Coordinates of C-alpha atoms in Angstrom, one line a residue:
X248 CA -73.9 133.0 127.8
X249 CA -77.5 132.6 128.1
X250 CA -79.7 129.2 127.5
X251 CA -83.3 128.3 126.6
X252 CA -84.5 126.4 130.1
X253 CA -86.2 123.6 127.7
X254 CA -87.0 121.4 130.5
X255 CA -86.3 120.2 134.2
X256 CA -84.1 117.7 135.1
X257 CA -85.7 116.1 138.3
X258 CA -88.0 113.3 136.5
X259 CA -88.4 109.7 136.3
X260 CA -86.7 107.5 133.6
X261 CA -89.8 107.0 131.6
X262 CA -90.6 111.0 131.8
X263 CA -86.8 111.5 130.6
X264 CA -87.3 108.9 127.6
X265 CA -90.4 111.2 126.8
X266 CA -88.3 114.3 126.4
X267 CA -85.6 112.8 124.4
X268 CA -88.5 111.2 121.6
X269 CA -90.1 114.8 121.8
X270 CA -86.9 116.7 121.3
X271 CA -85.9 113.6 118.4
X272 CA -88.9 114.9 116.5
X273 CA -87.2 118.7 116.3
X274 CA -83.6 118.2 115.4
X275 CA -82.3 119.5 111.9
X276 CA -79.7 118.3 110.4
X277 CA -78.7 120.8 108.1
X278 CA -75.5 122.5 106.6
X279 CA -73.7 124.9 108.5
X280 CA -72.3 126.9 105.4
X281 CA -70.2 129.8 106.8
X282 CA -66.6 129.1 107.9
X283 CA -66.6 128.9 111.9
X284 CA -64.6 131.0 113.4
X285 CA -64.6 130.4 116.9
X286 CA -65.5 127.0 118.5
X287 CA -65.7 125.5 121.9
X288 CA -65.6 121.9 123.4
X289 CA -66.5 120.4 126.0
X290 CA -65.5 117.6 128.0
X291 CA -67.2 116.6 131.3
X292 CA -65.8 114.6 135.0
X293 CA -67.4 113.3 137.4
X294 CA -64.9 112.5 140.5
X295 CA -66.6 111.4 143.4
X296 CA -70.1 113.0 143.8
X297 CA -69.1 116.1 141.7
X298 CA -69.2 117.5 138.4
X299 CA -66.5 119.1 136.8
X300 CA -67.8 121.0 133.3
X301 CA -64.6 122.3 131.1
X302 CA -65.5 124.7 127.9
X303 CA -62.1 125.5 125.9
X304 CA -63.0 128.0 123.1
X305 CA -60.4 127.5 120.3
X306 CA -59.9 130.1 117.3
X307 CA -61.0 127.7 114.3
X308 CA -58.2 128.9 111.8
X309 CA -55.0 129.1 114.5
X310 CA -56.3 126.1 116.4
X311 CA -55.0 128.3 119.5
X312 CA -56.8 128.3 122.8
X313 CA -58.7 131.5 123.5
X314 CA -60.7 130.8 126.7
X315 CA -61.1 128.2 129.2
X316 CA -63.9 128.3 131.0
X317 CA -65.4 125.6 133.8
X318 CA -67.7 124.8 136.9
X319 CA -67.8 122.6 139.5
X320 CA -71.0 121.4 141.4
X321 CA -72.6 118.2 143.6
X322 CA -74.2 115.7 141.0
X323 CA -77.6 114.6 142.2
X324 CA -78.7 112.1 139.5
X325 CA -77.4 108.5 139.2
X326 CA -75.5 107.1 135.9
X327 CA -78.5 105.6 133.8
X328 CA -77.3 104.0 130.5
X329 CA -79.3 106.1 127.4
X330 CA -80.1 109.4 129.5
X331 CA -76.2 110.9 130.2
X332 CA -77.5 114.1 129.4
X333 CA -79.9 114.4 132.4
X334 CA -76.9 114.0 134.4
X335 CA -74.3 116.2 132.3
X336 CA -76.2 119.2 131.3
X337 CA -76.8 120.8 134.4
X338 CA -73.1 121.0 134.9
X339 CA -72.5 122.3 131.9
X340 CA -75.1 124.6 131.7
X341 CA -73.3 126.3 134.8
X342 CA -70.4 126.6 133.0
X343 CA -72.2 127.8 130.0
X344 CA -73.5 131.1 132.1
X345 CA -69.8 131.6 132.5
X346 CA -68.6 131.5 129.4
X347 CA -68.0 135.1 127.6
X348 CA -67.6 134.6 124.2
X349 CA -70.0 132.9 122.1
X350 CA -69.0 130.3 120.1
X351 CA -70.2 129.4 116.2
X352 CA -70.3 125.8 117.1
X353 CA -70.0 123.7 120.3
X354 CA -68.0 120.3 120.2
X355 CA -68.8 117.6 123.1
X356 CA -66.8 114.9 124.1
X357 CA -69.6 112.2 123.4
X358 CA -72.3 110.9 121.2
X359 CA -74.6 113.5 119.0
X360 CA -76.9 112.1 116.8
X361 CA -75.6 108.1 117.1
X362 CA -77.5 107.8 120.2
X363 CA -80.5 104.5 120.5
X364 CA -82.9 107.6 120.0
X365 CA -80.8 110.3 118.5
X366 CA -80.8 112.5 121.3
X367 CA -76.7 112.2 123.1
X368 CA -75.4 114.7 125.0
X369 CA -74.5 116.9 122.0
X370 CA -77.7 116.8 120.0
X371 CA -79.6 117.1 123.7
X372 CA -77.0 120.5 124.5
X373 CA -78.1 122.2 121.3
X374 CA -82.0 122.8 122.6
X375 CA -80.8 124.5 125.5
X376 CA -77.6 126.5 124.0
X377 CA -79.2 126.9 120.8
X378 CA -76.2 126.5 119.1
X379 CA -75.0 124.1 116.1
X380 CA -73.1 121.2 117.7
X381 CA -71.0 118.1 117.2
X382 CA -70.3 115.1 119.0
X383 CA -66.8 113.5 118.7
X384 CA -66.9 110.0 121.0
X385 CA -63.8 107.5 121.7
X386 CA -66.2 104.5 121.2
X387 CA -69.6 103.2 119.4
X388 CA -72.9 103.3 121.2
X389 CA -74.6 101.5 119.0
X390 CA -74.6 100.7 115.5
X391 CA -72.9 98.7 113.1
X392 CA -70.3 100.0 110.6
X393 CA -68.0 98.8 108.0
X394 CA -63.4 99.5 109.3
X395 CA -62.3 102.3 107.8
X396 CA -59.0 102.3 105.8
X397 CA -56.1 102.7 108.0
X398 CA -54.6 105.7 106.9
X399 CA -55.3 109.4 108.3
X400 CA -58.6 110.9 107.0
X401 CA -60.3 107.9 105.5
X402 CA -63.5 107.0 107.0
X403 CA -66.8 105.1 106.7
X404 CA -70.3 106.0 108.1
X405 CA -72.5 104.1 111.6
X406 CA -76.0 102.6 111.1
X407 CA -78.6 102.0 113.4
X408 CA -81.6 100.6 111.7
X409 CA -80.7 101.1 108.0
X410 CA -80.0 104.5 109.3
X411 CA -77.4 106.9 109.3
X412 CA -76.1 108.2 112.7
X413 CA -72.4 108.7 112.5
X414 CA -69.0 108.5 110.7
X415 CA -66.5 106.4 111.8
X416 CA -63.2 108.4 111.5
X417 CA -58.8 107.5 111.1
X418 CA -57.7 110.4 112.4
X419 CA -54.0 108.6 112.4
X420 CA -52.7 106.3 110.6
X421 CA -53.3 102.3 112.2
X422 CA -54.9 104.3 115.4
X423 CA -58.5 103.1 116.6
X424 CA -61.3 105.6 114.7
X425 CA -63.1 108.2 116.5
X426 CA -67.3 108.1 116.3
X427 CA -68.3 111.7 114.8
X428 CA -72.0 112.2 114.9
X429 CA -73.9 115.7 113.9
X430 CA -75.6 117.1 117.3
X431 CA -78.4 119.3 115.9
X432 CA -78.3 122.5 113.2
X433 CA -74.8 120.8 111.3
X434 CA -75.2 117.8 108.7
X435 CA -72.8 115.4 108.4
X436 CA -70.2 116.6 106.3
X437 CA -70.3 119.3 108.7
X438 CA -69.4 117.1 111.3
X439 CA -66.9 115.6 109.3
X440 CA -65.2 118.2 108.1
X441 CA -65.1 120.0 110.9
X442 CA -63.9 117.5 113.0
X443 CA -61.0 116.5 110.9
X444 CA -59.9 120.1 110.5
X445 CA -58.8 119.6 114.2
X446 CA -57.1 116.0 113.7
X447 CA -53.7 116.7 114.2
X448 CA -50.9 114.5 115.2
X449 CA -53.0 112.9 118.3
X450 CA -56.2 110.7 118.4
X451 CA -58.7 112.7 119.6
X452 CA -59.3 116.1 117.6
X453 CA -57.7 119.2 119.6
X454 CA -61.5 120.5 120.2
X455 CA -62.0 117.8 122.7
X456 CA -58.5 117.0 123.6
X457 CA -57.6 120.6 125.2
X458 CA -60.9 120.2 127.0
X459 CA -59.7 117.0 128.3
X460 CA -56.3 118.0 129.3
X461 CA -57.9 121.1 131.2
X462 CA -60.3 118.5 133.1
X463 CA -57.7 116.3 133.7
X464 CA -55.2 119.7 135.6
X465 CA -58.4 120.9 137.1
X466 CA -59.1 117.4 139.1
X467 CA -55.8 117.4 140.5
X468 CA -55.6 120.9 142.1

């Protein structure tokens, strides 16, 4: 699959703070209204000084696995708390120009929208992929939220600011939520929704589980 080269990676802090308040000012959160019928997500590794990108593409009805497709390459920029992206998208843009079959919408395994300037690694992806996305992370960034019941499916939303960035989602009964935030080009039922279709019997939705498990074999060959 193609991308839209929005911007260059090799920058200073400050100039990558820039980007993410520019690109802030263009997301659209609106509502994807056709049934998806194939989605992909993504999870990303970093052992040692490599990346390891992993994009499972998933038929939306069957939840069955149709592709797998991932890339492996030296990481040049340091961890830096707020700018992930900088580090992650390169990787997965390589695996990206791999990928054969073009997904309706693109789940990451990390923040979307609920990021200190709405601009995670989700919400950043969808500039370059052009694609509606969703970001499904294991713990809050920021934000303050109310527990949701403990029972499968209920759920309450994240704040930052007296604004909403996120849904706080059971996807088991008495299991720690999931934080669901819309990347860009979904709103957030959307991102519920969608999300939940893939809660299952585990924690983490199948999306961004299977891309998980793949990393996980991948590392150890």
């Amino acid at each position: 699959m193609k991308y839209k080269p929005v911007h260059r990676f090799d920058m200073s802090p400050k100039d990558m703070i820039k980007v993410q308040k520019q690109l802030a000012k263009e997301v659209k959160l609106i509502h994807f209204s056709d049934e998806p019928n194939l989605v992909s997500g993504v999870d990303l590794s970093f052992p040692k000084d490599e990346g390891l990108a992993v994009i499972v593409t998933m038929d939306f009805k069957k939840l069955s696995v149709i592709d797998v497709t991932y890339a492996v390459d030296k990481i040049t920029l340091p961890y830096i708390p707020g700018l992930l992206a900088f580090r992650e998208l390169p990787i997965f843009l390589k695996a990206w120009e791999k990928l054969e079959i073009e997904p309706d919408i693109v789940f990451f395994d990390g923040q979307g929208y609920a990021h200190p300037r709405r601009m995670g690694i989700a919400t950043h992806a969808s500039f370059f992929i052009e694609k509606p996305t969703i970001g499904i992370a294991k713990s809050k960034l920021i934000g303050e939220y109310e527990e949701p019941g403990k029972k499968k499916g209920e759920f309450t939303f994240l704040y930052h600011k007296d604004e909403k960035i996120g849904i706080v989602l059971r996807t088991r009964d008495n299991v720690k939520p999931v934080f669901v935030s819309p990347g860009n080009l979904v709103d957030f039922n959307n991102a519920l929704d969608f999300t939940y279709h893939f809660a299952t019997k585990y924690k983490i939705p199948e999306i961004t589980r299977k891309a998980h498990l793949y990393t996980q074999s991948l590392k150890q060959r």
